[in-house]
Amino acid sequence: MHWTNPASSTGWPAPRIPRSSWICWVPNRLPDRPSSSLVQEVNIMKTLHFGAGNIGRGFIGKLLADASHQVTFADVNETLIDQLNHRQEYKVHVVGADQKLDVVRNVAAVSSAGHEVIARIITADLVTTAVGPNILDKIASTLAKGLQARFDAGNLTPLNVIACENMVRGTSHLKQEVLKYLPVAYHATLDACIGFVDSAVDRIVPPAAANDDPLEVTVESFSEWIVDQTQFKGELPQVAGMEPTDNLMAFVERKLFTLNTGHIVTAYLGKLRGYRTIREAIEDPLIRSKVRRAMEESGAVLVQRYGFDPRLHAAYIEKILARFANPYLVDEIDRVGRQPLRKLAAGDRLVKPLLGTLEYGLPSDHLQEGIAAALHYRNADDPQAVELQQLLAELGPAQALARITGLAADSDIVSAIVTRYGNLK
């Protein structure tokens, strides 16, 4: 791929055009002369963010707005869309050792199911998502339609798409889904002009507490948004709080094996002991000890795999334990523990670090206990939790665990987990 500045083409006038307005060269196609609306110099970055929920507003949307991006949220919730468009701002409580109230201003919203979102994709400088892994596939067709319309409009300026989800290589997955809907004739243009940038995100954003302001959101002070700098097209966006790296998987697995593993073990052990919130559970000395040990076991895998400094990683574990105990966050166990089938999958927060311990011959007693506790998770309002208990009743723990995790039913590790499952009753 090559980048071409339209101002330097023979016979064209030479206005001052920032590199972000350059057009990408598509093989076997000479770029059309962009319309004046597409090449004029604009200082404000236009970002379309899919997902106007608490994470979208309190984390990604806030960072982008703080970086002076013009943020438009796309969502299916018409009431939320109307409220955002009416007020064009919302409050964010940042809680921790130092608390503050921020106001995010100059935002807009469109329906992700309507025509207006297509128009936003045509002119966007950046597209981000925070919709949840289960919804990511559902926005692929909309994104494909928008990108096709963008190319048809002659807009070949670089555009980057960043899925900010609790999902390993979520943006790469989204790209494959988009390609299913985008006509093959546009695939080369997409590969040349559209960057699909994987990321790792970390910020605890619990459901909003009941109050008179439906747009208000509470977030912890800690946040981490790491992006794969090798996947960008054109210039990297300048966003405070967005950290580029050329070794994303180390950070993806650090977060998955530490924050996500610790969070889910806290939730499932806490549920067994009758606690309602993560803070209540982690304040239990026995649970705190078990969660720390589980994160130490997964951390040993990271040290072996990526060469992390053991002392620095131990400090990272303690920071996460302190975050779980944040007295200003009311993070319910059922929010964290929901969708146990997804969280017990081979590539997720419990089984993936367990497989790492098997790979390197490391201990895994507390990871095994976390998985055993997950099998006990019950929540009548969660379809996956209901299905989990049905599988256990129909197949028994060994076969159910094998089906869910991909582990061999007759393996020593499954036998050990089943024994722990029985001991937790």
Tab-separated table of N, CA and C in Angstrom, residues 277-356:
chain	number	residue	atom	x	y	z
A	277	THR	N	-21.573	-8.274	46.145
A	277	THR	CA	-20.692	-7.425	45.349
A	277	THR	C	-19.259	-7.951	45.376
A	278	ILE	N	-18.487	-7.496	44.394
A	278	ILE	CA	-17.077	-7.866	44.323
A	278	ILE	C	-16.335	-7.361	45.555
A	279	ARG	N	-16.643	-6.155	45.996
A	279	ARG	CA	-15.950	-5.615	47.165
A	279	ARG	C	-16.227	-6.466	48.401
A	280	GLU	N	-17.474	-6.860	48.615
A	280	GLU	CA	-17.787	-7.706	49.765
A	280	GLU	C	-16.982	-9.001	49.706
A	281	ALA	N	-16.893	-9.591	48.516
A	281	ALA	CA	-16.186	-10.859	48.376
A	281	ALA	C	-14.695	-10.704	48.623
A	282	ILE	N	-14.072	-9.676	48.047
A	282	ILE	CA	-12.617	-9.539	48.156
A	282	ILE	C	-12.204	-9.104	49.551
A	283	GLU	N	-13.139	-8.563	50.342
A	283	GLU	CA	-12.841	-8.218	51.729
A	283	GLU	C	-12.810	-9.453	52.623
A	284	ASP	N	-13.287	-10.584	52.130
A	284	ASP	CA	-13.201	-11.856	52.850
A	284	ASP	C	-11.754	-12.349	52.737
A	285	PRO	N	-11.034	-12.478	53.849
A	285	PRO	CA	-9.604	-12.838	53.778
A	285	PRO	C	-9.344	-14.149	53.040
A	286	LEU	N	-10.232	-15.136	53.204
A	286	LEU	CA	-10.019	-16.419	52.538
A	286	LEU	C	-10.146	-16.272	51.026
A	287	ILE	N	-11.177	-15.557	50.587
A	287	ILE	CA	-11.353	-15.347	49.144
A	287	ILE	C	-10.208	-14.522	48.585
A	288	ARG	N	-9.824	-13.476	49.292
A	288	ARG	CA	-8.728	-12.628	48.812
A	288	ARG	C	-7.453	-13.442	48.619
A	289	SER	N	-7.176	-14.338	49.560
A	289	SER	CA	-5.985	-15.174	49.458
A	289	SER	C	-6.068	-16.099	48.248
A	290	LYS	N	-7.224	-16.706	48.033
A	290	LYS	CA	-7.388	-17.626	46.909
A	290	LYS	C	-7.293	-16.884	45.573
A	291	VAL	N	-7.874	-15.690	45.507
A	291	VAL	CA	-7.822	-14.902	44.275
A	291	VAL	C	-6.386	-14.487	43.975
A	292	ARG	N	-5.662	-14.051	45.007
A	292	ARG	CA	-4.263	-13.675	44.809
A	292	ARG	C	-3.463	-14.868	44.283
A	293	ARG	N	-3.682	-16.027	44.867
A	293	ARG	CA	-2.934	-17.213	44.443
A	293	ARG	C	-3.285	-17.602	43.001
A	294	ALA	N	-4.554	-17.461	42.623
A	294	ALA	CA	-4.939	-17.759	41.239
A	294	ALA	C	-4.231	-16.816	40.272
A	295	MET	N	-4.162	-15.527	40.626
A	295	MET	CA	-3.479	-14.564	39.760
A	295	MET	C	-1.972	-14.800	39.751
A	296	GLU	N	-1.421	-15.280	40.843
A	296	GLU	CA	0.005	-15.619	40.864
A	296	GLU	C	0.285	-16.808	39.947
A	297	GLU	N	-0.634	-17.779	39.934
A	297	GLU	CA	-0.461	-18.935	39.043
A	297	GLU	C	-0.528	-18.515	37.574
A	298	SER	N	-1.512	-17.690	37.232
A	298	SER	CA	-1.598	-17.212	35.846
A	298	SER	C	-0.435	-16.278	35.526
A	299	GLY	N	0.017	-15.510	36.525
A	299	GLY	CA	1.148	-14.611	36.337
A	299	GLY	C	2.438	-15.354	36.046
A	300	ALA	N	2.594	-16.530	36.633
A	300	ALA	CA	3.793	-17.326	36.363
A	300	ALA	C	3.856	-17.724	34.890
A	301	VAL	N	2.693	-17.926	34.280
A	301	VAL	CA	2.649	-18.213	32.840
A	301	VAL	C	3.141	-17.006	32.047
A	302	LEU	N	2.690	-15.813	32.436
A	302	LEU	CA	3.105	-14.590	31.740
A	302	LEU	C	4.610	-14.365	31.860
A	303	VAL	N	5.160	-14.638	33.029
A	303	VAL	CA	6.602	-14.471	33.235
A	303	VAL	C	7.370	-15.403	32.298
A	304	GLN	N	6.895	-16.640	32.182
A	304	GLN	CA	7.551	-17.601	31.292
A	304	GLN	C	7.388	-17.211	29.824
A	305	ARG	N	6.188	-16.778	29.457
A	305	ARG	CA	5.861	-16.563	28.042
A	305	ARG	C	6.424	-15.256	27.503
A	306	TYR	N	6.375	-14.200	28.322
A	306	TYR	CA	6.731	-12.867	27.826
A	306	TYR	C	7.909	-12.233	28.556
A	307	GLY	N	8.448	-12.909	29.536
A	307	GLY	CA	9.592	-12.357	30.247
A	307	GLY	C	9.253	-11.195	31.158
A	308	PHE	N	8.019	-11.123	31.651
A	308	PHE	CA	7.653	-10.058	32.584
A	308	PHE	C	8.517	-10.129	33.835
A	309	ASP	N	8.814	-8.972	34.393
A	309	ASP	CA	9.548	-8.895	35.653
A	309	ASP	C	8.636	-9.403	36.773
A	310	PRO	N	9.021	-10.468	37.489
A	310	PRO	CA	8.144	-11.026	38.529
A	310	PRO	C	7.765	-10.015	39.607
A	311	ARG	N	8.696	-9.131	39.990
A	311	ARG	CA	8.379	-8.151	41.041
A	311	ARG	C	7.363	-7.128	40.552
A	312	LEU	N	7.528	-6.667	39.319
A	312	LEU	CA	6.574	-5.699	38.778
A	312	LEU	C	5.201	-6.331	38.594
A	313	HIS	N	5.188	-7.597	38.197
A	313	HIS	CA	3.889	-8.247	38.016
A	313	HIS	C	3.209	-8.490	39.361
A	314	ALA	N	3.987	-8.791	40.374
A	314	ALA	CA	3.408	-8.943	41.717
A	314	ALA	C	2.770	-7.637	42.175
A	315	ALA	N	3.414	-6.513	41.866
A	315	ALA	CA	2.846	-5.201	42.210
A	315	ALA	C	1.568	-4.940	41.418
A	316	TYR	N	1.544	-5.390	40.164
A	316	TYR	CA	0.347	-5.247	39.325
A	316	TYR	C	-0.820	-6.034	39.931
A	317	ILE	N	-0.545	-7.226	40.432
A	317	ILE	CA	-1.575	-8.031	41.089
A	317	ILE	C	-2.135	-7.306	42.309
A	318	GLU	N	-1.256	-6.721	43.121
A	318	GLU	CA	-1.726	-6.008	44.314
A	318	GLU	C	-2.567	-4.793	43.936
A	319	LYS	N	-2.197	-4.124	42.845
A	319	LYS	CA	-2.992	-2.975	42.385
A	319	LYS	C	-4.398	-3.423	41.996
A	320	ILE	N	-4.494	-4.573	41.343
A	320	ILE	CA	-5.804	-5.070	40.930
A	320	ILE	C	-6.641	-5.469	42.140
A	321	LEU	N	-6.040	-6.099	43.118
A	321	LEU	CA	-6.777	-6.438	44.341
A	321	LEU	C	-7.325	-5.181	45.009
A	322	ALA	N	-6.533	-4.119	45.012
A	322	ALA	CA	-6.992	-2.848	45.586
A	322	ALA	C	-8.145	-2.269	44.775
A	323	ARG	N	-8.115	-2.441	43.464
A	323	ARG	CA	-9.212	-1.955	42.624
A	323	ARG	C	-10.502	-2.710	42.930
A	324	PHE	N	-10.406	-4.013	43.137
A	324	PHE	CA	-11.600	-4.793	43.481
A	324	PHE	C	-12.224	-4.303	44.788
A	325	ALA	N	-11.389	-3.803	45.694
A	325	ALA	CA	-11.867	-3.373	47.012
A	325	ALA	C	-12.266	-1.902	47.050
A	326	ASN	N	-12.299	-1.235	45.905
A	326	ASN	CA	-12.649	0.188	45.847
A	326	ASN	C	-14.015	0.412	46.501
A	327	PRO	N	-14.073	1.154	47.606
A	327	PRO	CA	-15.353	1.326	48.318
A	327	PRO	C	-16.362	2.175	47.561
A	328	TYR	N	-15.917	2.858	46.526
A	328	TYR	CA	-16.813	3.747	45.787
A	328	TYR	C	-17.469	3.064	44.584
A	329	LEU	N	-17.085	1.802	44.320
A	329	LEU	CA	-17.666	1.058	43.206
A	329	LEU	C	-18.583	-0.038	43.738
A	330	VAL	N	-19.813	-0.040	43.292
A	330	VAL	CA	-20.751	-1.107	43.639
A	330	VAL	C	-20.850	-2.017	42.415
A	331	ASP	N	-20.004	-3.035	42.397
A	331	ASP	CA	-19.889	-3.924	41.239
A	331	ASP	C	-20.478	-5.279	41.625
A	332	GLU	N	-21.654	-5.584	41.123
A	332	GLU	CA	-22.370	-6.775	41.560
A	332	GLU	C	-21.759	-8.047	40.984
A	333	ILE	N	-21.744	-9.086	41.806
A	333	ILE	CA	-21.164	-10.365	41.416
A	333	ILE	C	-21.846	-10.931	40.179
A	334	ASP	N	-23.153	-10.769	40.071
A	334	ASP	CA	-23.854	-11.319	38.911
A	334	ASP	C	-23.524	-10.575	37.620
A	335	ARG	N	-23.079	-9.327	37.705
A	335	ARG	CA	-22.617	-8.638	36.497
A	335	ARG	C	-21.314	-9.256	36.015
A	336	VAL	N	-20.409	-9.525	36.943
A	336	VAL	CA	-19.101	-10.073	36.589
A	336	VAL	C	-19.203	-11.547	36.208
A	337	GLY	N	-20.060	-12.291	36.905
A	337	GLY	CA	-20.136	-13.734	36.697
A	337	GLY	C	-21.009	-14.189	35.553
A	338	ARG	N	-21.773	-13.281	34.965
A	338	ARG	CA	-22.718	-13.682	33.921
A	338	ARG	C	-22.007	-14.282	32.711
A	339	GLN	N	-22.765	-15.036	31.928
A	339	GLN	CA	-22.258	-15.721	30.731
A	339	GLN	C	-21.109	-16.683	31.065
A	340	PRO	N	-21.350	-17.631	31.971
A	340	PRO	CA	-20.267	-18.535	32.372
A	340	PRO	C	-19.770	-19.441	31.253
A	341	LEU	N	-20.617	-19.783	30.285
A	341	LEU	CA	-20.146	-20.641	29.192
A	341	LEU	C	-19.073	-19.934	28.376
A	342	ARG	N	-19.280	-18.653	28.109
A	342	ARG	CA	-18.263	-17.881	27.380
A	342	ARG	C	-16.992	-17.770	28.201
A	343	LYS	N	-17.139	-17.557	29.498
A	343	LYS	CA	-15.967	-17.327	30.338
A	343	LYS	C	-15.226	-18.615	30.685
A	344	LEU	N	-15.851	-19.763	30.404
A	344	LEU	CA	-15.179	-21.051	30.581
A	344	LEU	C	-14.611	-21.587	29.265
A	345	ALA	N	-14.708	-20.813	28.197
A	345	ALA	CA	-14.196	-21.264	26.899
A	345	ALA	C	-12.673	-21.369	26.925
A	346	ALA	N	-12.132	-22.143	25.991
A	346	ALA	CA	-10.694	-22.434	25.987
A	346	ALA	C	-9.833	-21.193	25.860
A	347	GLY	N	-10.327	-20.157	25.191
A	347	GLY	CA	-9.524	-18.956	24.987
A	347	GLY	C	-9.816	-17.843	25.955
A	348	ASP	N	-10.548	-18.135	27.024
A	348	ASP	CA	-10.948	-17.057	27.922
A	348	ASP	C	-10.202	-17.118	29.251
A	349	ARG	N	-10.695	-16.388	30.232
A	349	ARG	CA	-9.955	-15.986	31.436
A	349	ARG	C	-9.651	-17.070	32.454
A	350	LEU	N	-10.277	-18.224	32.347
A	350	LEU	CA	-10.005	-19.301	33.293
A	350	LEU	C	-9.215	-20.438	32.653
A	351	VAL	N	-9.691	-20.920	31.531
A	351	VAL	CA	-9.062	-22.092	30.924
A	351	VAL	C	-7.772	-21.732	30.185
A	352	LYS	N	-7.715	-20.548	29.576
A	352	LYS	CA	-6.485	-20.194	28.852
A	352	LYS	C	-5.271	-20.116	29.783
A	353	PRO	N	-5.351	-19.442	30.944
A	353	PRO	CA	-4.189	-19.493	31.841
A	353	PRO	C	-3.931	-20.896	32.382
A	354	LEU	N	-5.000	-21.672	32.595
A	354	LEU	CA	-4.808	-23.056	33.036
A	354	LEU	C	-4.002	-23.831	32.004
A	355	LEU	N	-4.332	-23.677	30.730
A	355	LEU	CA	-3.574	-24.353	29.676
A	355	LEU	C	-2.116	-23.906	29.677
A	356	GLY	N	-1.885	-22.641	30.017
A	356	GLY	CA	-0.514	-22.153	30.115
A	356	GLY	C	0.264	-22.851	31.219
